[in-house]
PDB file of C-alpha atoms in Angstrom:
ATOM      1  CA  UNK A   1       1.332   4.110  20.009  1.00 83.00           C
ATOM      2  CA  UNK A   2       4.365   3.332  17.810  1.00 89.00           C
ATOM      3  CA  UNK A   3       4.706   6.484  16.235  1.00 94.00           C
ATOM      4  CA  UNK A   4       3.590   5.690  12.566  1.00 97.00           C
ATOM      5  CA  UNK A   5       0.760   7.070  11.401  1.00 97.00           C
ATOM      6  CA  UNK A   6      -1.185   5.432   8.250  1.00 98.00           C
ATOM      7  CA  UNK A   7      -4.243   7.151   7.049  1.00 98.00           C
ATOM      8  CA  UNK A   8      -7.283   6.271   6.000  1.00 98.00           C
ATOM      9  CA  UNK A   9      -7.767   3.366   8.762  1.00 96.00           C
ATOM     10  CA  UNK A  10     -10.379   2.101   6.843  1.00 97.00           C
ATOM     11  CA  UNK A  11     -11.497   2.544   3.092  1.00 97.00           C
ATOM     12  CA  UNK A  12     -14.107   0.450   0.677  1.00 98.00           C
ATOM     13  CA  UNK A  13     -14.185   0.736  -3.064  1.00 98.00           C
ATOM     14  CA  UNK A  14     -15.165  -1.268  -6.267  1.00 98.00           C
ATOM     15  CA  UNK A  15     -13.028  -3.463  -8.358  1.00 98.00           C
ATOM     16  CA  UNK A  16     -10.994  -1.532 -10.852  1.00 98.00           C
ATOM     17  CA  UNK A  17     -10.697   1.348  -8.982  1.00 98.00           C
ATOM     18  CA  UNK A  18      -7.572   3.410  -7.317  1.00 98.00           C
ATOM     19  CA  UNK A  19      -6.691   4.281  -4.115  1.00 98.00           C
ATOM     20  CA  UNK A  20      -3.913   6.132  -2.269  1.00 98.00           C
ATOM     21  CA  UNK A  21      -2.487   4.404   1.383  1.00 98.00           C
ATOM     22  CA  UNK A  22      -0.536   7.280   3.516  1.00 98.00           C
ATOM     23  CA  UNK A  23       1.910   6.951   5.782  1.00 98.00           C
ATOM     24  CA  UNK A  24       4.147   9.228   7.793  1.00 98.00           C
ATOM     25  CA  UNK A  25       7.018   7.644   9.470  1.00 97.00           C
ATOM     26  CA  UNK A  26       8.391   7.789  13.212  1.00 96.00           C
ATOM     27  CA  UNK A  27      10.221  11.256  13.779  1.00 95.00           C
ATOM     28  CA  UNK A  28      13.693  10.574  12.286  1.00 91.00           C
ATOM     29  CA  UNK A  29      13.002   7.457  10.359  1.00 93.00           C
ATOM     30  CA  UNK A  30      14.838   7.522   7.517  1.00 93.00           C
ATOM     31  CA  UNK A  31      13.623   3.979   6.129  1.00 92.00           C
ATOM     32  CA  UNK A  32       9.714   3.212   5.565  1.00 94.00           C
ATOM     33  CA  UNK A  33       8.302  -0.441   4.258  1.00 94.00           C
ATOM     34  CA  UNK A  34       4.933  -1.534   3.490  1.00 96.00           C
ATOM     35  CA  UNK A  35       3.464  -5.022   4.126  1.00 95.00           C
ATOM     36  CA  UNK A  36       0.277  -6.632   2.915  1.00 95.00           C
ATOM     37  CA  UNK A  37      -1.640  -8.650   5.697  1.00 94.00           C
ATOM     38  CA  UNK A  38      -4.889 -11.115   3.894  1.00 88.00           C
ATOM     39  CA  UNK A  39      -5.988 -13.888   6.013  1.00 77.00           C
ATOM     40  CA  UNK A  40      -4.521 -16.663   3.613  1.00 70.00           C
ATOM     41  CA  UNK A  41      -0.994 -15.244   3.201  1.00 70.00           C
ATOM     42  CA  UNK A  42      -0.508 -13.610   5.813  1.00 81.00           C
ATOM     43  CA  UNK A  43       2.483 -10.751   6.135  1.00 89.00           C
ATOM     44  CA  UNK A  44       4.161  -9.938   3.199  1.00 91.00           C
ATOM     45  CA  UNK A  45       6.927  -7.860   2.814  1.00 90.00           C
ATOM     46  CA  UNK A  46       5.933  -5.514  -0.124  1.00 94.00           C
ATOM     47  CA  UNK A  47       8.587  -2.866  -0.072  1.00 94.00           C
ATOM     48  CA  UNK A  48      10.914  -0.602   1.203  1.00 92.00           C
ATOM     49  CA  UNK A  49      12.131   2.960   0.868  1.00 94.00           C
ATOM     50  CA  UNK A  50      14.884   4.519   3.029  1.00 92.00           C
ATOM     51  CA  UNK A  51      15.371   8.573   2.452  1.00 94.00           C
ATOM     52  CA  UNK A  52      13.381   9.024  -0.504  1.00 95.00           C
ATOM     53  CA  UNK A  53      15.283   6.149  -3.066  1.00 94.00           C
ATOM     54  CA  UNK A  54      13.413   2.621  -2.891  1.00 94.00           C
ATOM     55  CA  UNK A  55      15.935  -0.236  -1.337  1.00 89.00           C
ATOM     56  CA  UNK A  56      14.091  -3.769  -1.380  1.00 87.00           C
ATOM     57  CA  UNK A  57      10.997  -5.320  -3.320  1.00 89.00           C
ATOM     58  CA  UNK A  58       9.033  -7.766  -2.434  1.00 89.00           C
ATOM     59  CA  UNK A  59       5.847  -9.530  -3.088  1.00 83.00           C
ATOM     60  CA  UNK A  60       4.527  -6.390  -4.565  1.00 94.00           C
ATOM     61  CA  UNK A  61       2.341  -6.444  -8.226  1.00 96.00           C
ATOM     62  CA  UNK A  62       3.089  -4.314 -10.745  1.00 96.00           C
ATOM     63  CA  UNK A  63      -0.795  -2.430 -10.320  1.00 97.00           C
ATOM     64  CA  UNK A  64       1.054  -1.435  -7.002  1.00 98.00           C
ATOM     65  CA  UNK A  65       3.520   1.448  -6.594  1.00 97.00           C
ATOM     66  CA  UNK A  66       4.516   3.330  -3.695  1.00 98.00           C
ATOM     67  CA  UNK A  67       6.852   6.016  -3.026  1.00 97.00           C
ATOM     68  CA  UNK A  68       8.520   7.997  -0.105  1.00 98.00           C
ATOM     69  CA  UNK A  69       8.862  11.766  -0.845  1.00 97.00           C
ATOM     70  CA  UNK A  70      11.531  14.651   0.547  1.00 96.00           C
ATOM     71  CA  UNK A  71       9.279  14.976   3.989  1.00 96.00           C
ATOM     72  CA  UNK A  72      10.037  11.502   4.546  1.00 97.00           C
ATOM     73  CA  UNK A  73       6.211  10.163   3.957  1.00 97.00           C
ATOM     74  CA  UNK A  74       5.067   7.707   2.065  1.00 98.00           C
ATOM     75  CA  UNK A  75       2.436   6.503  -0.359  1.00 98.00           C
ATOM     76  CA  UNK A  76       1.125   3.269  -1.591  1.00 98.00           C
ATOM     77  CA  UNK A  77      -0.825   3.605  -4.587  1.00 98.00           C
ATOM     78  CA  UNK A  78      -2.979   0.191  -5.227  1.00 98.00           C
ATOM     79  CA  UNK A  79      -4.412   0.386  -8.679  1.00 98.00           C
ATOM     80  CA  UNK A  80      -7.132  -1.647 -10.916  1.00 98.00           C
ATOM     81  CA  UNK A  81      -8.158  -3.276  -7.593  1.00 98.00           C
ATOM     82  CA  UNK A  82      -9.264  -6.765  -7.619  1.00 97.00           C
ATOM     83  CA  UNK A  83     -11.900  -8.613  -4.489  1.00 96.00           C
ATOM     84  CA  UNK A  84      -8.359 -10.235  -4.037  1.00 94.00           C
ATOM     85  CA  UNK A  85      -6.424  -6.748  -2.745  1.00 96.00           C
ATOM     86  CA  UNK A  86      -8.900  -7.122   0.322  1.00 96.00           C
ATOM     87  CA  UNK A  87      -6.249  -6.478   3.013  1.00 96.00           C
ATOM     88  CA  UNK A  88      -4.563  -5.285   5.620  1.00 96.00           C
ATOM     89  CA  UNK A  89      -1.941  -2.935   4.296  1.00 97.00           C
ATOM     90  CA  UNK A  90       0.506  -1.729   7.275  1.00 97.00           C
ATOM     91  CA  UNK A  91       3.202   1.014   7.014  1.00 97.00           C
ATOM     92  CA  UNK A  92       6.644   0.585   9.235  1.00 95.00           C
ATOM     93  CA  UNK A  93       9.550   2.567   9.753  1.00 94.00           C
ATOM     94  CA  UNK A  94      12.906   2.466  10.931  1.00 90.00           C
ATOM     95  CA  UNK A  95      15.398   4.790  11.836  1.00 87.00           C
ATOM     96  CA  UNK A  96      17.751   3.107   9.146  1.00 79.00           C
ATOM     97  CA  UNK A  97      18.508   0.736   6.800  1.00 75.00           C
ATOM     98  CA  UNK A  98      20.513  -2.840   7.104  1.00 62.00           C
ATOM     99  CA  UNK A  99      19.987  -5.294   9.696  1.00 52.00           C
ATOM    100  CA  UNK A 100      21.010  -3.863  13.162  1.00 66.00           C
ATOM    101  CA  UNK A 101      19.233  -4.930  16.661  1.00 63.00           C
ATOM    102  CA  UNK A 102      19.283  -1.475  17.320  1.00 68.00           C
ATOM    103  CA  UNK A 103      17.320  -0.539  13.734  1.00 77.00           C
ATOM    104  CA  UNK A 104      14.218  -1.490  15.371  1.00 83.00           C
ATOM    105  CA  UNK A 105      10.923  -1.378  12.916  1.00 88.00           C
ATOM    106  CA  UNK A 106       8.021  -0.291  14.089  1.00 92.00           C
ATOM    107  CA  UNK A 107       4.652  -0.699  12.452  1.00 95.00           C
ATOM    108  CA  UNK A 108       1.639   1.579  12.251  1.00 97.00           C
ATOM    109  CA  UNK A 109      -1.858  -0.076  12.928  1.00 96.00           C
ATOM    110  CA  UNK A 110      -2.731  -0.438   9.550  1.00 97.00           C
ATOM    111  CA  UNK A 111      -4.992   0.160   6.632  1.00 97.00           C
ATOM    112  CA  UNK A 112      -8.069  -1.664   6.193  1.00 96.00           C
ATOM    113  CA  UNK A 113      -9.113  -1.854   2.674  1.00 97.00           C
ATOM    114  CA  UNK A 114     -11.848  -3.953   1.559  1.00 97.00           C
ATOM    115  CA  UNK A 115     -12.478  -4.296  -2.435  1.00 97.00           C
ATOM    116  CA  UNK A 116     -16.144  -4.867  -3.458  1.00 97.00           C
TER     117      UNK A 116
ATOM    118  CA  UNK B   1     -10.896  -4.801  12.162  1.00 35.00           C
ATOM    119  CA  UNK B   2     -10.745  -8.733  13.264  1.00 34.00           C
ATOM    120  CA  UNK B   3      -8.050 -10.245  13.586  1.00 37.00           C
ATOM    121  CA  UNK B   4      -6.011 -11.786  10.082  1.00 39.00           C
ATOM    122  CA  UNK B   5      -5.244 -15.645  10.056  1.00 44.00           C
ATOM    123  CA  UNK B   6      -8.145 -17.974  11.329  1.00 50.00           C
ATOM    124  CA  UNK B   7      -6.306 -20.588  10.898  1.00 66.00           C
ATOM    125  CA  UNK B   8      -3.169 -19.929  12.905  1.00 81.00           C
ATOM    126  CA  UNK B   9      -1.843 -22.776  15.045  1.00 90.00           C
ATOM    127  CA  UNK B  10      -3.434 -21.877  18.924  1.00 93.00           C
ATOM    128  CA  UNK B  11      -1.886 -22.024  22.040  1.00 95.00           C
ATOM    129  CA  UNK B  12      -3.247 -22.126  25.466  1.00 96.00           C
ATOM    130  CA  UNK B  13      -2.221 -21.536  28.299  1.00 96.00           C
ATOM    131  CA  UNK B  14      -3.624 -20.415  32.215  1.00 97.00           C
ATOM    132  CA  UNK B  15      -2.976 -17.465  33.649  1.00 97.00           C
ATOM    133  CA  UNK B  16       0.305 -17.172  36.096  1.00 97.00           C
ATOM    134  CA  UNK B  17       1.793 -20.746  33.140  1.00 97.00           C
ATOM    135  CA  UNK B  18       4.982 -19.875  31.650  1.00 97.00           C
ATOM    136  CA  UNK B  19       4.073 -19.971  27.231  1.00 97.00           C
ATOM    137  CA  UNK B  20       6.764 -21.426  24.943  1.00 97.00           C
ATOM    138  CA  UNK B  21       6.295 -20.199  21.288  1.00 97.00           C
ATOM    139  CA  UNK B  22       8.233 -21.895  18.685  1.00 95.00           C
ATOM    140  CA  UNK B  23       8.952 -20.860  14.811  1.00 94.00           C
ATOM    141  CA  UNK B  24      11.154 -22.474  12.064  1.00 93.00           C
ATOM    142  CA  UNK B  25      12.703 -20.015  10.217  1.00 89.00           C
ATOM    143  CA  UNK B  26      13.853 -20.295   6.653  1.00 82.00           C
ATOM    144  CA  UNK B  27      17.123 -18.847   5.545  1.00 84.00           C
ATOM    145  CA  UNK B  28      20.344 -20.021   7.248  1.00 85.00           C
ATOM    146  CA  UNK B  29      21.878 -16.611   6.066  1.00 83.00           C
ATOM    147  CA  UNK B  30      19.348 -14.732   8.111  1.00 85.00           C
ATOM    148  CA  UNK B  31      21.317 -13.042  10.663  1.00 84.00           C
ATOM    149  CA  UNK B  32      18.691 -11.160  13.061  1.00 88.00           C
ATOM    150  CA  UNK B  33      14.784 -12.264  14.312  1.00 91.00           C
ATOM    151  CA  UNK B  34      12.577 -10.439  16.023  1.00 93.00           C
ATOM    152  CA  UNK B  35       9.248 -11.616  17.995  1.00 95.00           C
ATOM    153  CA  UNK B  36       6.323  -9.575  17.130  1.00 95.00           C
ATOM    154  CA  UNK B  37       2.793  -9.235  19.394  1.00 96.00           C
ATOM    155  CA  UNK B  38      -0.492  -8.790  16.916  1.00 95.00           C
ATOM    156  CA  UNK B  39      -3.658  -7.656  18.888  1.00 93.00           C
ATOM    157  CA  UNK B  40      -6.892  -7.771  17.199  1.00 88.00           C
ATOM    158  CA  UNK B  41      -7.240  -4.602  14.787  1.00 85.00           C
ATOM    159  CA  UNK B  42      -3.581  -3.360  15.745  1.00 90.00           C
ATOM    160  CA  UNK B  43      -0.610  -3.392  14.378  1.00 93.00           C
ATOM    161  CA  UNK B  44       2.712  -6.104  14.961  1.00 94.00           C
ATOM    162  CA  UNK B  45       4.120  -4.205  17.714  1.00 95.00           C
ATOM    163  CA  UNK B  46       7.851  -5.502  18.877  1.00 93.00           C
ATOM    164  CA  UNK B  47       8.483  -7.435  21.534  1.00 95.00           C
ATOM    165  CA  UNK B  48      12.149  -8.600  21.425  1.00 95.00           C
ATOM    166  CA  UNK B  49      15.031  -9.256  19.293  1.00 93.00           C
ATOM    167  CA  UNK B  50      17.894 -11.325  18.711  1.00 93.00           C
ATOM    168  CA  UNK B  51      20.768 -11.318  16.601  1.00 90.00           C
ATOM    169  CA  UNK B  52      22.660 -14.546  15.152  1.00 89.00           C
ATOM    170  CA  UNK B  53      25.818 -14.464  17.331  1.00 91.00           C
ATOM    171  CA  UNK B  54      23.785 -14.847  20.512  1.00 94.00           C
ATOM    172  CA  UNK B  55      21.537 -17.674  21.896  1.00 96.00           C
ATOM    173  CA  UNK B  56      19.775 -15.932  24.117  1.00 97.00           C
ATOM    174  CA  UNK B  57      18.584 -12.775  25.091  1.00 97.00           C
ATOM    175  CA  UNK B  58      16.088 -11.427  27.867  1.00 97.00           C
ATOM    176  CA  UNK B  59      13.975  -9.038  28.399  1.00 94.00           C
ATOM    177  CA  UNK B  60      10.792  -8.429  30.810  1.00 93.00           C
ATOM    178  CA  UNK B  61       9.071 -11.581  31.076  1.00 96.00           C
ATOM    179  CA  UNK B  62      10.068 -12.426  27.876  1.00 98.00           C
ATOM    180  CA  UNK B  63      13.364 -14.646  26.540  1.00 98.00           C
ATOM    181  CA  UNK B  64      14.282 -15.611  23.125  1.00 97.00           C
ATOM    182  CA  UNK B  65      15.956 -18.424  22.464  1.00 97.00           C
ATOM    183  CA  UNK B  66      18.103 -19.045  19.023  1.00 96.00           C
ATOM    184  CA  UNK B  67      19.349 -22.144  17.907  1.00 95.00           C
ATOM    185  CA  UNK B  68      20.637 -22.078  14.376  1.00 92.00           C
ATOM    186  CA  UNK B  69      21.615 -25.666  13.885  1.00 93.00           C
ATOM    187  CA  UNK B  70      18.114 -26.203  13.045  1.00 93.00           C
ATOM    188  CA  UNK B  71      17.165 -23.149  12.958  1.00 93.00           C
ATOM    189  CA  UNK B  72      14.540 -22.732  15.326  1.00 94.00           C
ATOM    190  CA  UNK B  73      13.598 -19.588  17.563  1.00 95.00           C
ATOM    191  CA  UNK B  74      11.205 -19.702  20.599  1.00 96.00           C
ATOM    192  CA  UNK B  75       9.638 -16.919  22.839  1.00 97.00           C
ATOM    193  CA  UNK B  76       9.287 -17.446  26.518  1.00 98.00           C
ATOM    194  CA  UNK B  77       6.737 -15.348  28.248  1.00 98.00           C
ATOM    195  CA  UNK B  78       7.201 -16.000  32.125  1.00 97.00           C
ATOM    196  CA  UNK B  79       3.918 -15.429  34.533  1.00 97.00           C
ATOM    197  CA  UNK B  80       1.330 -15.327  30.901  1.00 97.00           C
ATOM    198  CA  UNK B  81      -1.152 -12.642  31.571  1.00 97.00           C
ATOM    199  CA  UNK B  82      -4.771 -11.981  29.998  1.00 96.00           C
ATOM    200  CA  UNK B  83      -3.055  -9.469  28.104  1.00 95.00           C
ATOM    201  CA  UNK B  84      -0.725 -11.388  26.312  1.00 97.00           C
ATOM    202  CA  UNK B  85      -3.708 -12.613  24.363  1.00 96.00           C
ATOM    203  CA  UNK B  86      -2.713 -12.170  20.370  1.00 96.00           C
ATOM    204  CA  UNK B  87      -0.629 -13.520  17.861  1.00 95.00           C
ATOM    205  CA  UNK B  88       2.737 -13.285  18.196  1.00 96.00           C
ATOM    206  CA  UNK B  89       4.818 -14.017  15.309  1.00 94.00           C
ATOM    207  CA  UNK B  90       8.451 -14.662  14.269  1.00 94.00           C
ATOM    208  CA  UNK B  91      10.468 -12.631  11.628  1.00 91.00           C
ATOM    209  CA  UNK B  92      14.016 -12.921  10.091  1.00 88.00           C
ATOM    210  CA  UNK B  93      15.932 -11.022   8.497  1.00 82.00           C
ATOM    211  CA  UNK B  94      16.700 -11.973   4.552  1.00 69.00           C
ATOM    212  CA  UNK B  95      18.029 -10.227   2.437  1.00 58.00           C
ATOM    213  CA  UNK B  96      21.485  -8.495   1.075  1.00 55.00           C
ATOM    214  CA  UNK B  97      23.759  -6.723   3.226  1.00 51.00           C
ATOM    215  CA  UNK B  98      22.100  -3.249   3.614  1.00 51.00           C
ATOM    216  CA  UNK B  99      18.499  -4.201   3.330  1.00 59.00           C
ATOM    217  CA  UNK B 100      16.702  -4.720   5.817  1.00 61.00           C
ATOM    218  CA  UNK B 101      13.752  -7.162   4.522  1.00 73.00           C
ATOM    219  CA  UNK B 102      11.729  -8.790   7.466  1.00 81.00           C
ATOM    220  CA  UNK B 103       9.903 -11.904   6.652  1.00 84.00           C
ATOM    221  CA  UNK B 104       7.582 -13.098   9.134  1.00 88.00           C
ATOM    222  CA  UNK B 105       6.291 -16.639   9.769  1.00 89.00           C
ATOM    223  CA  UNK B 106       2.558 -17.500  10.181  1.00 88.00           C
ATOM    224  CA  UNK B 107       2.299 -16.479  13.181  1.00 92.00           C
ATOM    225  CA  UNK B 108       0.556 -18.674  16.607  1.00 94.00           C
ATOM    226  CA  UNK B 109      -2.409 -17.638  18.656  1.00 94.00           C
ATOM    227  CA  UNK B 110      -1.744 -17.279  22.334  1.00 96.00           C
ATOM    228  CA  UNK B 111      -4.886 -17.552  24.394  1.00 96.00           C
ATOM    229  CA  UNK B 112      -4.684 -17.177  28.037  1.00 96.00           C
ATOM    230  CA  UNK B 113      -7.408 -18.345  30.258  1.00 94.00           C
ATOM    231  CA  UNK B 114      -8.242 -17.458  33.550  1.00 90.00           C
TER     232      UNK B 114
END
């Protein structure tokens, strides 16, 4: 168990719908990121939030939007869902920011969401 | 959940074989890696890391090696076990000073058979 905690493990809905991803960080991470894992892209870096204030984008669409809030958890919000959102979606955090072999990231075990 | 990436590169090994997992990595700027262990329907889960002033670095059963000329990084795992069965991928660090922006490779199956 790595500490991060991502709720709802698994969740179907219809095209064009919303949904809400939740995840609540190891105790005294500071820094939370989300990736995207599909079977023909495999993990992508979506983005990153360290104590509330986003700090890197990646590969993330603009029907996506996440956000970390004053508790230090953190939503993704996936909206207008397409058959091609089918993923995994996994939380990680870290206890900061920067690269540093001791700023070890640990990931939760993921979100399955399946778009029908 | 299944496992993501059917069509991952596979290696296998026997039981009690020392595995050699290679990645190329992508930015010469990158300045730390880490080796990741994917079991099916869990999350990456860390295994080791390495940071771009050192070669080497071991830890249980496990070494990574660095070599940035070509920039290539490789995961021993000494005495392969059943449970080493997963996908194990790669990451690097890229991104600006302060960020910390993983980007992983596509990962390789290990398969262990008795």
């Amino acid at each position: 168990d790595s500490g991060v905690t991502q709720t709802p493990k698994h969740l179907i809905t219809a095209t064009g719908q919303r949904v809400t991803l939740r995840c609540s960080p190891r105790s005294g991470d500071l820094s939370v990121y989300w990736y995207q894992q599909s079977l023909d892209q495999g993990l992508q870096f979506l983005i990153q939030y360290y104590n509330g204030e986003e700090r890197a984008k990646g590969n993330i669409l603009e029907r996506f939007s996440a956000q970390q809030f004053p508790d230090l958890h953190s939503e993704l919000n996936l909206s207008s869902l397409e058959l091609g959102d089918s993923a995994l979606y996994f939380c990680a955090s870290s206890p900061r920011t920067g690269p540093d072999s001791g700023n070890t990231i640990y990931f939760g075990e993921g979100s399955w969401l399946t778009v029908v | 959940g299944e496992s993501v990436g059917l069509h991952l590169p596979t290696l296998s090994v026997q039981e009690g074989d020392n595995s050699i997992i290679n990645c190329a990595y992508s930015n010469s700027a990158s300045d730390y890696f880490i080796w990741y262990k994917q079991e099916s329907g869990k999350g990456p889960q860390f295994i080791i890391d390495i940071r771009s002033n050192m070669d080497k670095r071991q830890g249980q059963r496990v070494t990574v090696l660095l070599n940035k000329t070509v920039k290539h990084l490789s995961l021993q795992i000494a005495a392969t076990q059943p449970g080493d069965s997963a996908v194990y991928f790669c990451a690097e660090n890229s991104g600006f000073s302060g960020y910390n922006k993983l980007i992983f490779g596509a990962g390789t199956r290990l398969a262990v058979h008795p």
